[in-house]
Amino acid sequence: MTARIGVVTFPGSLDDRDTQRAIRVAGAEPVALWHKDKDLKQVDAVVLCGGFSYGDYLRAGAIARFSPVMDTVIDQARAGLPVLGICNGFQILTEAHLLPGGMLGNDHLHFICRDQKLRVENADTAWTTDYTAGQEIHIPLKNMDGRYVADQRTLDELEGEGRVAFRYLDVNPNGSLNDIAGITNAAGNVVGLMPHPEHAVESLIGTGRADGLPFFTSILKKLVNA
């Protein structure tokens, strides 16, 4: 049976189709989910894709967090459903308190779009098992509000528990504390990151490498072997 991975579209989502394609390239079935629907259509995992949900009014992800679909996503994520938040999706996950900390405007106050070098810090989550800890990868990055912040106690917990999933290398593009590019919850089923792995699944697009594909093959293998 083919694994079904839902991709939520909010008003202002930009990367839902790209994410669906990445899922298809990995060998799973993408399922379109609409922000107003509470029904997740019996998917095996969910991706909150990138974009500018509700125009990022108030605060990036702050309005989308209250979309009807998020009630179900929050409940099922807490029960173990794998959830990946990419860029705006990461922002939504912090607003929903599925991941700690928050996202602020880039420290240089400019939108950034570049190929970004990352180090994989945690290869034990539902979304990262096809990487190895310490592996260096290149993933496209594009954001205006990508600066990860948290209080010192939260940062200490993330570092001490190995919950920093990805870290920026060579340059910190947005001022994120501890060079954090992505984190995971304690259970490892919820992961958020600012770079866009869905733009790096084929050699002809994005960075010219497929460094983002293991996100989607990782979850596929987990679901198939569950």
XYZ file of C-alpha atoms in Angstrom:
226
model
C 0.000 0.000 0.000
C 1.373 3.413 -0.995
C 2.097 5.854 1.837
C -0.116 8.947 1.709
C 1.418 12.272 2.732
C -0.827 15.299 3.091
C 0.247 18.792 2.007
C -1.724 21.641 3.565
C -2.541 24.694 1.445
C -3.278 27.958 3.243
C -4.172 31.270 1.572
C -0.732 32.522 0.539
C 0.970 29.120 0.325
C 3.504 29.103 -2.511
C 5.193 25.718 -2.433
C 2.344 23.236 -2.114
C 2.703 21.947 -5.675
C 6.494 21.692 -5.370
C 6.070 19.747 -2.137
C 3.542 17.416 -3.710
C 5.982 16.767 -6.538
C 8.821 16.035 -4.115
C 6.617 13.499 -2.340
C 5.764 11.888 -5.657
C 9.432 11.755 -6.701
C 10.218 9.957 -3.433
C 7.600 7.316 -4.222
C 4.719 8.294 -1.956
C 1.259 9.636 -2.800
C 0.714 13.357 -2.141
C -2.715 14.309 -0.810
C -3.915 17.904 -1.073
C -5.368 19.244 2.196
C -7.267 22.541 2.416
C -6.840 24.841 5.421
C -10.581 25.032 6.134
C -11.035 21.268 6.402
C -10.538 19.373 9.633
C -10.456 16.032 7.832
C -6.896 14.882 7.073
C -8.195 12.217 4.671
C -6.478 9.405 6.565
C -2.971 10.491 5.540
C 0.059 8.884 7.134
C 2.010 12.136 7.538
C 1.555 15.868 6.933
C 3.724 18.609 5.448
C 3.061 22.284 6.164
C 4.636 23.919 3.130
C 6.324 27.251 2.538
C 4.810 30.553 1.521
C 3.279 33.548 3.239
C 0.087 32.232 4.843
C -2.483 35.012 5.221
C 0.185 37.410 3.951
C 2.166 36.953 7.190
C -0.053 39.599 8.781
C 0.334 39.987 12.553
C 3.268 37.562 12.637
C 4.428 34.845 10.256
C 2.234 31.783 10.817
C 0.162 33.412 13.566
C -3.144 33.354 11.677
C -2.634 30.010 9.938
C -2.153 28.399 13.334
C -5.905 28.963 13.922
C -7.069 27.456 10.626
C -9.522 24.560 11.175
C -7.085 22.002 9.752
C -4.552 22.855 12.459
C -6.826 21.625 15.257
C -6.584 18.151 13.764
C -2.895 18.450 12.900
C -2.056 19.493 16.469
C -4.066 16.674 18.039
C -2.658 14.010 15.735
C 0.920 15.308 15.947
C 0.743 15.012 19.715
C -0.471 11.444 19.182
C 2.512 10.630 16.956
C 1.578 11.683 13.412
C 4.733 12.715 11.526
C 4.609 16.421 10.620
C 7.175 18.423 8.653
C 7.062 22.225 8.605
C 9.058 23.937 5.856
C 9.765 27.684 6.157
C 6.269 29.141 6.752
C 5.322 25.680 7.973
C 8.100 25.906 10.580
C 6.729 29.274 11.639
C 3.242 27.754 11.980
C 4.583 24.873 14.079
C 6.145 27.303 16.557
C 2.944 29.365 16.684
C 1.011 26.142 17.364
C 3.489 25.211 20.127
C 4.289 21.914 18.453
C 7.874 23.187 18.390
C 9.429 25.589 20.921
C 10.764 29.066 20.252
C 9.669 31.491 17.570
C 10.606 33.176 14.309
C 11.444 36.866 13.921
C 12.421 39.029 10.960
C 15.880 38.487 9.510
C 18.461 40.502 11.421
C 19.437 42.396 8.244
C 15.755 43.240 7.560
C 15.869 41.946 3.981
C 14.298 39.014 2.183
C 16.945 36.400 1.424
C 17.073 33.823 -1.375
C 20.187 31.667 -1.704
C 21.565 28.142 -1.745
C 22.437 27.406 1.865
C 24.945 24.957 3.305
C 23.655 23.004 6.315
C 24.957 20.365 8.685
C 22.666 17.520 9.682
C 22.762 17.372 13.474
C 20.060 14.783 14.147
C 19.528 11.852 11.789
C 17.153 9.993 14.088
C 13.877 11.835 13.448
C 11.048 10.536 11.276
C 12.160 12.910 8.524
C 15.971 12.578 8.647
C 16.928 8.895 8.867
C 18.261 8.832 5.304
C 20.903 11.373 6.339
C 23.864 10.761 8.606
C 24.726 12.949 11.582
C 27.388 15.444 10.576
C 26.516 15.259 6.877
C 26.809 18.555 5.003
C 24.095 19.363 2.468
C 22.994 22.269 0.272
C 19.333 23.341 0.368
C 17.658 26.458 -1.113
C 16.657 29.091 1.431
C 14.158 31.926 0.941
C 12.595 33.886 3.770
C 11.906 37.237 5.362
C 11.163 36.032 8.889
C 13.697 33.265 9.331
C 15.496 34.246 12.525
C 14.992 31.472 15.074
C 14.853 32.710 18.671
C 14.183 31.119 22.050
C 15.017 31.809 25.670
C 18.233 30.391 27.065
C 16.523 27.549 28.900
C 14.853 26.375 25.684
C 18.109 26.634 23.765
C 19.888 24.615 26.449
C 17.189 21.932 26.272
C 17.356 21.740 22.480
C 21.135 21.459 22.521
C 21.287 19.100 25.481
C 18.631 16.749 24.110
C 20.026 16.702 20.579
C 16.927 18.366 19.183
C 18.716 20.772 16.862
C 18.111 18.956 13.578
C 20.002 21.256 11.197
C 22.509 24.056 11.597
C 23.648 26.758 9.161
C 27.242 26.449 7.960
C 29.640 29.061 6.523
C 27.157 31.893 7.016
C 24.219 32.528 9.303
C 21.770 34.004 6.786
C 19.202 35.477 9.173
C 20.686 35.793 12.662
C 19.180 32.596 14.072
C 20.455 31.832 17.561
C 23.073 29.068 17.713
C 22.987 28.961 13.883
C 19.810 26.873 14.164
C 18.200 26.047 10.804
C 15.785 23.370 12.027
C 14.636 21.580 15.161
C 12.613 18.555 16.237
C 10.249 17.819 19.079
C 11.267 15.359 21.773
C 9.463 12.452 20.102
C 11.124 13.067 16.735
C 7.889 13.005 14.739
C 7.617 16.805 14.305
C 10.414 18.611 12.460
C 10.617 22.215 11.292
C 13.270 23.948 9.205
C 13.614 27.188 7.260
C 15.366 25.916 4.080
C 13.277 24.262 1.342
C 14.151 20.593 0.712
C 11.301 20.298 -1.804
C 13.344 22.526 -4.143
C 16.287 20.119 -4.088
C 14.975 16.700 -5.095
C 16.198 16.568 -8.704
C 19.506 17.496 -10.285
C 17.924 19.786 -12.891
C 16.375 22.221 -10.419
C 17.295 24.120 -7.265
C 20.900 23.610 -6.232
C 21.541 21.073 -8.996
C 21.719 18.424 -6.300
C 19.115 16.183 -4.700
C 20.119 16.912 -1.101
C 16.504 17.515 -0.091
C 15.133 14.192 -1.279
C 16.126 12.238 1.871
C 13.473 14.165 3.847
C 10.823 12.463 1.783
C 12.482 9.071 1.416
C 13.089 9.022 5.186
C 9.417 9.402 6.038
C 8.428 6.966 3.303
C 10.690 4.270 4.727
C 9.401 4.925 8.230
C 5.795 4.585 7.125
C 6.426 1.479 5.031
C 8.332 -0.217 7.859
C 5.920 0.840 10.607
